[in-house]
Amino acid sequence: MLNRFVAQNFLSAPANASPWLLLVCLLAGLAGCEQVQSDFVFNEKTQELLPEAEVKVKNTLVSSFGSPAQPTIPAFFPVDRGQITLEIADFDPEKPTELLIEPVETDVDLVGKKLQFLFDPEDQFDVTMEAIEEELPDPIAELDGITIAAYDAESGKLTLSKALPDLELIEPGLELAANPNYKLHQGQFLYEQHCQHCHGVSGSGDGPTARYMEPKPRDYRKGIFKFTSTGSRDHVSTADLKHIIVEGIPGTYMPSFKLLSDESLDLIVNYVKFLAMRGETEGMLNVEVGLDFNKKVLADELEGVTDPKEIEEITTEFKEDMNEFLEVDYPEIAFFGQLDLADAWIEADNEDAIVYASVPQTDPYGPSAADPSLTSIENGRILYLGKDAQCASCHGDGGKGDGFQTRQLQKRREGGDFTVPGLHDDWYNPLKPRDLTSDIYRGGRRPIDVFRRIYVGIKGTPMPAFGGKSLTDQQIWDVVNYVMYLPHEDTMPIPKLPKAEASESPAVSSIE
Amino acid sequence: MKRLWWIFFLMIWPVLALVVCAMTPGLKWGFPGDGLSDSTIGVEIDHLFYVILIICTVVFIGTQVAMGYVLWTASSRPADRRAWYSHGNHKLEMIWTVIPGIILLFLALYQTRTWAEFRMNSAYPEAAKTNIIAEVNARQFEWRMRYPAPGKTLERKPQIDDMYQVNELHVPAGTPVTIQLRTQDVQHSFFLPTMRIKQDAVPGMIIPVWFEAKEPGEYPLVCAELCGWGHYKMGAIVIAHPPAEYEAYMKSLHEEQFEDGYIE
Amino acid sequence: MTSEVQTTGEHGDTGDSHCHHHVDNRWWISKYVFSTDHKVIGIQFLFSTLFLMLVGGAFALAIRWQLAFPNTQMPFVNTTFFAETGGQITPEFYTMLFTMHGTVMIFLVIIPILAGAFGNFLIPLMIGAPDMAFPKLNMMSYWFMWPAAFCFGLSLFYEGGPAAGWTSYPILAAIYDAAPGSGFAQTLWLMGITFVGVSSMMGSINYMTTIINMRAPGMTFFRMPLTIWAMFITAILQAFALPVLTAAGLMLIADREFGTCFFVPAGIVVNNAESTVGGGQPLLWQHLFWFYSHPAVYIMLLPAMGMISDMLSCMCRKPVFGYRPMVYSMSAIAGLGFIVWGHHMFISGMNPALGMTFMVATIMIALPSAIKVFNWIGTIWGGHIEFNTVTLNAVAFVSMFIVGGLSGIFMAAVPVDIYIHDTYFIVAHFHYILFGATLFGIFAAIQFWYPKMFGRMMSERLGKLHFVLTFIGMNGTFFPMHMLGIAGMPRRYANPYLHEYLEHLLPLNQFMTYSAILMGAAQFLLLINVFGSLIWGKKAPKNPWNANGLEWQAPSPPPHGNFETQPLVYRGPYEYSSPDHLDKDYWPQTEREVYDPTPTSTV
């Protein structure tokens, strides 16, 4: 386009040649500029693996998840890939480039689309393992890159771009996915427009804009999302992610994307899930492989050994172990690990995973269900300050987010103290407990939202889950009522039950 | 050829400019949407805009034609004829000082009523003075609205039963409404392009803004004052309901807002 | 024209004539680098600003790229800056881009090229003085521009650069860790502004003193060329308005560095930083800033207006139409210019009654501008014009100024401004004034005074080509901005198409970007013309345009000390085609009357 423009506007005009030459060079430079491809970045733990293991892990990630330009994901992950599902009606092994499929109704032209075979994951795994054992080429890998060369809508005949390998799994009734990662592509495009400059290409929360933000954008790769409606050990649900994108997170730089169409929002959620799954898979592999075979383990074994011969022996032995592990155990670990992750995501979208209150909210000004002698707010206050919940230890007696824990050195998960006093999240960013008087509720301000924050905690942060353990649902409601009353404390007195006979418990009088 | 440059200044560029302007509405480059304002005050603003546009078009054509003409005569003057030796003309100077002066003064005075109506408290429509429906809180990079509970009036300080919403402002259509505009952080600007309303949100100030949506519908709300890197992301929507539906909507919003998630 | 000039030009004196009477044996550093000669300083300003214009233009093209092809790979810089996003530009980089585009173009290009380059070069020559009143101060004024450029340049490399816009409104610009670009870069930026201010201040004091005290005998105020009048008025504007900006800038630095809170109210929380202590008012900054920056608009326009009057008169071989009204209207613009700053703040939330007052003042400022336009047309009227590069650029100045002036009325009218404030309409308006008017004036002036500066003529062919391409590119870029403004596209959006009601404007924006690329590329022609003509240009005579001004009586280029003998002035500068003087169609100011002992009154 630009080149044509240059040709039309510049080359035809008669003039002194030298400036034109300069102009044309300049514009050609503009038009033919170098294309930079963005790519997923592997996390630092992967870089710490020994080279052979590192290559293996990286290969697994690339073959499972592709690149931003070509995102793919194994079919067993619960991500809406936007595929067109076809079903094999008949297959004649004599004609390996042809498939008959059940009739489909689709507006999309199938020709030229990529084709993926949706085998049962475990069957597929067995086939691969068998091939490896017999040192034959993996027939599943041969299916890569097959596209639809022609499609006859009347007979349902698909002509493929290359011959199918001899594989028993290909049989009538097997489902196929045409254009398998269509929605990931679309999601990637939207993610690039709206999210990438903060959350980064790999979803690691380190986009170029991120460095100016407090708090930092979420790093999806741990699969941990703060505000969920699911249980404290569950993954985030799709609805939760969408809720955050629609409503934004007040008090942070995560804005609301309410004006995007529902379809776009779904695509973005989908892509975010994809990034989280990719990151989690990487993390899982790091743990599984890195436990025994990272550079540090080898260095530990070699510590104190000075004899070069011995060093070589230990190293060789170590590498032999590793190669054996990589060949025999690794494929299984990688495959079933991903399958487990996928199951966890599927469960999070299960209706059962969502936390609801077992009792309705208590009237803040009425008697508390947990302790009918007090108003709900009053009882909430006692719980807030008390030993069981210990809210005040972080959030402070007045709810200002200045509890004593914010001034103490905290322990790191893998041992040792943080160098800076105060709380930290799982990404080791310093964290301030919410100032409850500010009237800002990051995870939503409906009573049920605040209830869930207390019930399931805030994942990835020191805010623990109280539900079902230290507090009953009735008590949680009291705390919710007190917390939501806190911003208005200076204009309203703490409500007390009007009845004179409401006996004052010693706890209350000691506090007052 | 050398002399024909006047054509460039008389014929080509001003004519092209006028043609482009004339084509603008057809190409949808003009006022957003159907080109008509969606608020009552916007109609007046559009009217004033067109008044100025007409005057400016006449002046533009006049001056460009005059310039093209003098360029033409000056360039086609025979080589042996000297230029006209003149240091000016007092009468002409008076004419072209006084006439534009009068026109400009008229323009200035003609604008004042609409401005007063938009910003001067005393000139507000009666309904706008009482119908304060929400506080619009701008922050990097979204709009957070605070409504009073149904049946209550908006207090300056947040109340325990207030309702909150992000990037969505619900108003009744067909009646002037006032919002209290403020910002939590840097300066923003409340801009309703299809209603022709704009007001900066200044830190430390609460500024009332009134407008009347003529019809129920959805209208864009954007930020028009640089507020940081995400300035362009501050898109929101104003939803005007028929008055009856508005009441119902506010009630449903209240219910949603205080949902305790208990399922029997 | 030029060939004619060679034969009819006065005495055929060429540039090297000064060698005979001045043996200039200053060290080359004090001759060409730390020179106190107003001409060298003027040329230093000219070359520096032309270079900085390229820098500012590169910023502009980057902005246009993002608006035409949002979030795609930006040419040239993608690998350097955006490797982590795969070449995609980030929004904070975009805010930095338009901030720096405005800053560089206003503070380092237009103001210094007008006052610094042409003011310096022309004032002593046109009033018949050997140099400026304070030559060392003059030299410092140039060398104070570089610390400013250094501060601005350095700020680019600090965490996202300054990104609060060239207006740098608090709170965005006042809270240190509030937002990207509000870090130390913003402080550096403010320091840059202070340096620029000091530089301009030294210049303006110098110009005023020189014009008041050093005019040649016979050069009364009303025999001064309009260029000098314009420079004089500009210097006054600058001297009175600049201290306010400098003070405001220092206050903002104090807010940022020492937490003084002049402009920061209480209880503001940005980016989860500590809540502010407060006590200040953001609107105060806007008042102080615009108290300087509105007069600055006239600082960026008046000198060009003056130069255009001189050039048009010479090119039409005709006296300026209404010399005194021209002077009065310039003074009126300057006077009114001090009381219209509030029109930048109509919707800022200041007292609405102020809005009315400022509106009336602002609309009335259109009057002197209109008078000037009519007078320019009157100047051409009945003239004997030749369309060379100077004429073309000068006429384009008038034509573009009309558009810019008329679009200003829309914004002066408060109710209409409610809608178009901070949309692309304002961007169109000030680019028509600053590019359409001022820069075309500068192009004309470069072409016109180049022979005097360097003793060589510039290429007419390249000049015309440059004019045509720039004119087309400029209108293609800025005219559609009016439409964008009316369509409600706000300024400073990194990606406007996220909003549904702006989506359809993408093709128009792409067209504008193509035009901008054309316009940007055309500026290389100017550079080639300016630098190539130094070597290949035809030798220029003393007075190539047959003009009347004093500067044309000095050799080309003038030697240190300018004039061979002290010039004496006998008449005004615009005695072209005078019936009293029939042997040639011009009558230099210094030429003593031979057949009429009493000089004709010139006005």
mmCIF file of C-alpha atoms in Angstrom, chain A residues 154-399:
data_model
loop_
_atom_site.group_PDB
_atom_site.id
_atom_site.type_symbol
_atom_site.label_atom_id
_atom_site.label_comp_id
_atom_site.label_asym_id
_atom_site.label_seq_id
_atom_site.Cartn_x
_atom_site.Cartn_y
_atom_site.Cartn_z
ATOM 1 C CA GLU A 154 -23.103 -33.220 -0.504
ATOM 2 C CA SER A 155 -21.218 -36.437 0.042
ATOM 3 C CA GLY A 156 -19.470 -35.184 3.147
ATOM 4 C CA LYS A 157 -16.111 -36.153 1.697
ATOM 5 C CA LEU A 158 -13.057 -34.448 3.104
ATOM 6 C CA THR A 159 -9.863 -34.530 1.110
ATOM 7 C CA LEU A 160 -6.810 -34.069 3.288
ATOM 8 C CA SER A 161 -3.577 -32.297 2.509
ATOM 9 C CA LYS A 162 -1.529 -35.364 3.383
ATOM 10 C CA ALA A 163 -2.045 -39.029 4.006
ATOM 11 C CA LEU A 164 -3.168 -40.260 7.393
ATOM 12 C CA PRO A 165 -0.834 -42.663 9.188
ATOM 13 C CA ASP A 166 -1.954 -46.188 9.836
ATOM 14 C CA LEU A 167 -3.746 -45.718 13.120
ATOM 15 C CA GLU A 168 -6.479 -47.843 14.635
ATOM 16 C CA LEU A 169 -7.883 -44.920 16.560
ATOM 17 C CA ILE A 170 -9.139 -43.323 13.380
ATOM 18 C CA GLU A 171 -12.538 -44.908 13.086
ATOM 19 C CA PRO A 172 -16.144 -43.892 12.505
ATOM 20 C CA GLY A 173 -17.528 -41.905 15.398
ATOM 21 C CA LEU A 174 -14.230 -40.175 16.158
ATOM 22 C CA GLU A 175 -14.571 -36.444 16.431
ATOM 23 C CA LEU A 176 -12.452 -34.016 14.509
ATOM 24 C CA ALA A 177 -11.849 -30.352 15.122
ATOM 25 C CA ALA A 178 -11.471 -28.082 12.147
ATOM 26 C CA ASN A 179 -9.835 -24.727 12.713
ATOM 27 C CA PRO A 180 -9.113 -25.847 16.249
ATOM 28 C CA ASN A 181 -7.688 -22.717 17.850
ATOM 29 C CA TYR A 182 -9.781 -20.110 16.163
ATOM 30 C CA LYS A 183 -11.001 -18.387 19.309
ATOM 31 C CA LEU A 184 -7.574 -18.361 20.866
ATOM 32 C CA HIS A 185 -6.387 -16.362 17.873
ATOM 33 C CA GLN A 186 -9.194 -13.905 18.288
ATOM 34 C CA GLY A 187 -8.611 -13.744 22.011
ATOM 35 C CA GLN A 188 -4.951 -13.125 21.447
ATOM 36 C CA PHE A 189 -5.769 -10.180 19.190
ATOM 37 C CA LEU A 190 -8.044 -8.603 21.790
ATOM 38 C CA TYR A 191 -5.623 -9.372 24.588
ATOM 39 C CA GLU A 192 -2.917 -7.580 22.617
ATOM 40 C CA GLN A 193 -5.129 -4.522 22.212
ATOM 41 C CA HIS A 194 -6.425 -4.246 25.741
ATOM 42 C CA CYS A 195 -4.346 -6.192 28.218
ATOM 43 C CA GLN A 196 -0.876 -6.925 26.973
ATOM 44 C CA HIS A 197 0.884 -3.683 27.830
ATOM 45 C CA CYS A 198 0.266 -4.339 31.531
ATOM 46 C CA HIS A 199 -0.080 -8.098 31.858
ATOM 47 C CA GLY A 200 2.645 -8.934 29.365
ATOM 48 C CA VAL A 201 2.790 -11.248 26.388
ATOM 49 C CA SER A 202 3.032 -14.366 28.565
ATOM 50 C CA GLY A 203 0.576 -13.149 31.171
ATOM 51 C CA SER A 204 3.382 -12.704 33.630
ATOM 52 C CA GLY A 205 2.199 -9.303 34.794
ATOM 53 C CA ASP A 206 5.319 -7.554 33.585
ATOM 54 C CA GLY A 207 4.210 -5.628 30.509
ATOM 55 C CA PRO A 208 5.964 -2.326 29.879
ATOM 56 C CA THR A 209 3.287 -0.280 31.631
ATOM 57 C CA ALA A 210 3.347 -2.526 34.693
ATOM 58 C CA ARG A 211 6.401 -0.935 36.203
ATOM 59 C CA TYR A 212 4.446 2.221 36.972
ATOM 60 C CA MET A 213 1.698 0.502 38.878
ATOM 61 C CA GLU A 214 0.896 -0.153 42.452
ATOM 62 C CA PRO A 215 -0.324 -2.835 43.023
ATOM 63 C CA LYS A 216 1.328 -4.803 40.224
ATOM 64 C CA PRO A 217 -0.803 -6.424 37.535
ATOM 65 C CA ARG A 218 -1.657 -10.068 38.101
ATOM 66 C CA ASP A 219 0.809 -12.705 37.014
ATOM 67 C CA TYR A 220 -1.478 -15.414 35.624
ATOM 68 C CA ARG A 221 1.174 -18.082 35.486
ATOM 69 C CA LYS A 222 0.626 -19.406 38.957
ATOM 70 C CA GLY A 223 -3.034 -19.882 38.117
ATOM 71 C CA ILE A 224 -3.847 -17.960 41.278
ATOM 72 C CA PHE A 225 -6.470 -15.256 41.044
ATOM 73 C CA LYS A 226 -7.298 -13.214 44.100
ATOM 74 C CA PHE A 227 -11.012 -12.752 44.013
ATOM 75 C CA THR A 228 -12.940 -15.932 43.378
ATOM 76 C CA SER A 229 -16.338 -17.257 44.243
ATOM 77 C CA THR A 230 -14.960 -20.753 44.383
ATOM 78 C CA GLY A 231 -13.605 -22.547 47.421
ATOM 79 C CA SER A 232 -10.312 -21.691 49.002
ATOM 80 C CA ARG A 233 -8.499 -24.572 47.306
ATOM 81 C CA ASP A 234 -10.274 -24.318 43.984
ATOM 82 C CA HIS A 235 -9.232 -22.644 40.792
ATOM 83 C CA VAL A 236 -10.923 -19.496 39.589
ATOM 84 C CA SER A 237 -14.163 -19.918 37.695
ATOM 85 C CA THR A 238 -14.772 -18.500 34.247
ATOM 86 C CA ALA A 239 -17.545 -16.341 35.636
ATOM 87 C CA ASP A 240 -15.190 -14.856 38.236
ATOM 88 C CA LEU A 241 -12.686 -13.847 35.589
ATOM 89 C CA LYS A 242 -15.377 -12.259 33.497
ATOM 90 C CA HIS A 243 -16.748 -10.450 36.526
ATOM 91 C CA ILE A 244 -13.343 -8.896 37.188
ATOM 92 C CA ILE A 245 -12.937 -7.775 33.581
ATOM 93 C CA VAL A 246 -16.419 -6.283 33.492
ATOM 94 C CA GLU A 247 -16.323 -4.579 36.863
ATOM 95 C CA GLY A 248 -12.625 -3.796 37.102
ATOM 96 C CA ILE A 249 -10.899 -3.779 40.469
ATOM 97 C CA PRO A 250 -11.605 -0.541 42.313
ATOM 98 C CA GLY A 251 -8.574 0.959 43.942
ATOM 99 C CA THR A 252 -6.178 -0.545 41.401
ATOM 100 C CA TYR A 253 -5.304 0.197 37.802
ATOM 101 C CA MET A 254 -7.427 -2.697 36.548
ATOM 102 C CA PRO A 255 -10.155 -0.772 34.763
ATOM 103 C CA SER A 256 -13.620 -1.927 33.888
ATOM 104 C CA PHE A 257 -14.023 -3.181 30.334
ATOM 105 C CA LYS A 258 -17.776 -3.079 30.522
ATOM 106 C CA LEU A 259 -18.221 -1.562 27.085
ATOM 107 C CA LEU A 260 -16.659 -4.458 25.243
ATOM 108 C CA SER A 261 -19.155 -6.796 23.676
ATOM 109 C CA ASP A 262 -20.032 -9.944 25.543
ATOM 110 C CA GLU A 263 -18.373 -11.949 22.818
ATOM 111 C CA SER A 264 -15.112 -10.025 23.124
ATOM 112 C CA LEU A 265 -15.165 -10.414 26.881
ATOM 113 C CA ASP A 266 -15.556 -14.163 26.541
ATOM 114 C CA LEU A 267 -12.682 -14.293 24.102
ATOM 115 C CA ILE A 268 -10.445 -12.368 26.455
ATOM 116 C CA VAL A 269 -11.398 -14.536 29.434
ATOM 117 C CA ASN A 270 -10.691 -17.543 27.300
ATOM 118 C CA TYR A 271 -7.257 -16.299 26.381
ATOM 119 C CA VAL A 272 -6.449 -15.372 29.954
ATOM 120 C CA LYS A 273 -7.373 -18.901 31.003
ATOM 121 C CA PHE A 274 -5.152 -20.196 28.238
ATOM 122 C CA LEU A 275 -2.217 -18.137 29.510
ATOM 123 C CA ALA A 276 -2.860 -19.272 33.060
ATOM 124 C CA MET A 277 -2.962 -22.912 31.955
ATOM 125 C CA ARG A 278 0.237 -22.518 30.024
ATOM 126 C CA GLY A 279 1.933 -20.898 33.001
ATOM 127 C CA GLU A 280 0.664 -23.522 35.394
ATOM 128 C CA THR A 281 1.840 -26.330 33.140
ATOM 129 C CA GLU A 282 5.262 -24.763 33.061
ATOM 130 C CA GLY A 283 5.255 -24.398 36.826
ATOM 131 C CA MET A 284 4.139 -28.000 37.279
ATOM 132 C CA LEU A 285 6.906 -29.291 34.991
ATOM 133 C CA ASN A 286 9.456 -27.164 36.794
ATOM 134 C CA VAL A 287 8.518 -28.691 40.077
ATOM 135 C CA GLU A 288 8.426 -32.248 38.757
ATOM 136 C CA VAL A 289 11.680 -32.027 36.863
ATOM 137 C CA GLY A 290 13.439 -29.373 38.880
ATOM 138 C CA LEU A 291 13.080 -31.260 42.154
ATOM 139 C CA ASP A 292 15.861 -33.619 41.071
ATOM 140 C CA PHE A 293 17.419 -32.205 37.974
ATOM 141 C CA ASN A 294 18.103 -28.542 38.147
ATOM 142 C CA LYS A 295 21.487 -26.910 38.151
ATOM 143 C CA LYS A 296 21.337 -26.309 41.863
ATOM 144 C CA VAL A 297 20.869 -29.986 42.723
ATOM 145 C CA LEU A 298 23.884 -30.913 40.650
ATOM 146 C CA ALA A 299 25.915 -28.142 42.193
ATOM 147 C CA ASP A 300 24.934 -29.375 45.658
ATOM 148 C CA GLU A 301 26.106 -32.872 44.804
ATOM 149 C CA LEU A 302 29.384 -31.562 43.519
ATOM 150 C CA GLU A 303 29.959 -29.390 46.540
ATOM 151 C CA GLY A 304 33.245 -30.137 48.239
ATOM 152 C CA VAL A 305 34.322 -32.536 45.520
ATOM 153 C CA THR A 306 37.602 -31.405 44.058
ATOM 154 C CA ASP A 307 38.925 -34.409 42.189
ATOM 155 C CA PRO A 308 38.159 -33.726 38.510
ATOM 156 C CA LYS A 309 37.689 -37.419 37.854
ATOM 157 C CA GLU A 310 35.163 -37.702 40.622
ATOM 158 C CA ILE A 311 33.393 -34.632 39.355
ATOM 159 C CA GLU A 312 33.082 -36.207 35.972
ATOM 160 C CA GLU A 313 31.830 -39.448 37.435
ATOM 161 C CA ILE A 314 29.172 -37.761 39.502
ATOM 162 C CA THR A 315 28.156 -35.601 36.582
ATOM 163 C CA THR A 316 27.908 -38.531 34.223
ATOM 164 C CA GLU A 317 25.899 -40.534 36.667
ATOM 165 C CA PHE A 318 23.634 -37.588 37.322
ATOM 166 C CA LYS A 319 23.061 -37.080 33.651
ATOM 167 C CA GLU A 320 22.371 -40.723 33.077
ATOM 168 C CA ASP A 321 19.729 -40.643 35.789
ATOM 169 C CA MET A 322 18.266 -37.576 34.266
ATOM 170 C CA ASN A 323 18.169 -38.951 30.754
ATOM 171 C CA GLU A 324 16.492 -42.065 32.008
ATOM 172 C CA PHE A 325 13.952 -39.953 33.843
ATOM 173 C CA LEU A 326 13.377 -37.790 30.828
ATOM 174 C CA GLU A 327 12.834 -40.757 28.571
ATOM 175 C CA VAL A 328 10.812 -43.033 30.793
ATOM 176 C CA ASP A 329 8.981 -40.954 33.380
ATOM 177 C CA TYR A 330 8.822 -37.520 31.924
ATOM 178 C CA PRO A 331 6.258 -38.082 29.142
ATOM 179 C CA GLU A 332 3.879 -39.602 31.631
ATOM 180 C CA ILE A 333 4.373 -36.856 34.185
ATOM 181 C CA ALA A 334 3.978 -34.165 31.571
ATOM 182 C CA PHE A 335 0.846 -35.723 30.134
ATOM 183 C CA PHE A 336 -0.991 -36.656 33.308
ATOM 184 C CA GLY A 337 0.111 -33.471 35.012
ATOM 185 C CA GLN A 338 -1.623 -31.478 32.335
ATOM 186 C CA LEU A 339 -4.647 -33.729 32.568
ATOM 187 C CA ASP A 340 -4.856 -33.044 36.316
ATOM 188 C CA LEU A 341 -4.583 -29.319 35.764
ATOM 189 C CA ALA A 342 -7.336 -29.481 33.208
ATOM 190 C CA ASP A 343 -9.516 -31.359 35.695
ATOM 191 C CA ALA A 344 -8.948 -28.694 38.322
ATOM 192 C CA TRP A 345 -10.091 -26.009 35.911
ATOM 193 C CA ILE A 346 -13.117 -28.051 34.930
ATOM 194 C CA GLU A 347 -14.055 -28.494 38.566
ATOM 195 C CA ALA A 348 -13.823 -24.774 39.244
ATOM 196 C CA ASP A 349 -16.588 -24.187 36.727
ATOM 197 C CA ASN A 350 -18.730 -26.740 38.467
ATOM 198 C CA GLU A 351 -21.758 -25.273 40.208
ATOM 199 C CA ASP A 352 -20.727 -27.114 43.434
ATOM 200 C CA ALA A 353 -17.449 -25.232 43.615
ATOM 201 C CA ILE A 354 -19.170 -21.915 44.206
ATOM 202 C CA VAL A 355 -19.410 -20.750 47.769
ATOM 203 C CA TYR A 356 -22.766 -19.523 48.999
ATOM 204 C CA ALA A 357 -23.788 -18.523 52.462
ATOM 205 C CA SER A 358 -25.720 -21.254 54.229
ATOM 206 C CA VAL A 359 -27.748 -18.645 56.080
ATOM 207 C CA PRO A 360 -29.139 -15.315 54.864
ATOM 208 C CA GLN A 361 -27.414 -12.117 55.797
ATOM 209 C CA THR A 362 -28.258 -10.907 59.273
ATOM 210 C CA ASP A 363 -29.790 -7.468 59.554
ATOM 211 C CA PRO A 364 -26.833 -5.308 60.587
ATOM 212 C CA TYR A 365 -28.922 -3.451 63.146
ATOM 213 C CA GLY A 366 -30.868 -6.451 64.362
ATOM 214 C CA PRO A 367 -29.722 -9.108 66.791
ATOM 215 C CA SER A 368 -26.813 -11.165 65.634
ATOM 216 C CA ALA A 369 -27.606 -14.731 64.678
ATOM 217 C CA ALA A 370 -24.360 -15.796 66.282
ATOM 218 C CA ASP A 371 -24.994 -13.997 69.547
ATOM 219 C CA PRO A 372 -28.565 -12.739 69.838
ATOM 220 C CA SER A 373 -27.755 -10.533 72.789
ATOM 221 C CA LEU A 374 -25.868 -8.132 70.532
ATOM 222 C CA THR A 375 -26.544 -6.406 67.267
ATOM 223 C CA SER A 376 -24.877 -7.954 64.316
ATOM 224 C CA ILE A 377 -22.503 -5.041 63.881
ATOM 225 C CA GLU A 378 -21.587 -5.109 67.526
ATOM 226 C CA ASN A 379 -20.887 -8.803 67.479
ATOM 227 C CA GLY A 380 -18.961 -8.360 64.260
ATOM 228 C CA ARG A 381 -16.776 -5.879 66.028
ATOM 229 C CA ILE A 382 -16.050 -8.287 68.837
ATOM 230 C CA LEU A 383 -15.119 -10.967 66.332
ATOM 231 C CA TYR A 384 -13.016 -8.501 64.381
ATOM 232 C CA LEU A 385 -10.983 -7.633 67.444
ATOM 233 C CA GLY A 386 -11.096 -11.109 68.956
ATOM 234 C CA LYS A 387 -8.754 -14.057 68.960
ATOM 235 C CA ASP A 388 -10.522 -16.369 66.551
ATOM 236 C CA ALA A 389 -10.475 -14.171 63.506
ATOM 237 C CA GLN A 390 -7.642 -11.828 64.449
ATOM 238 C CA CYS A 391 -8.696 -9.381 61.753
ATOM 239 C CA ALA A 392 -7.193 -6.512 63.702
ATOM 240 C CA SER A 393 -3.722 -7.997 63.676
ATOM 241 C CA CYS A 394 -3.389 -6.944 60.048
ATOM 242 C CA HIS A 395 -6.249 -4.556 59.403
ATOM 243 C CA GLY A 396 -5.680 -2.643 62.624
ATOM 244 C CA ASP A 397 -8.027 -1.883 65.480
ATOM 245 C CA GLY A 398 -9.634 0.979 63.607
ATOM 246 C CA GLY A 399 -9.704 -0.877 60.279
#
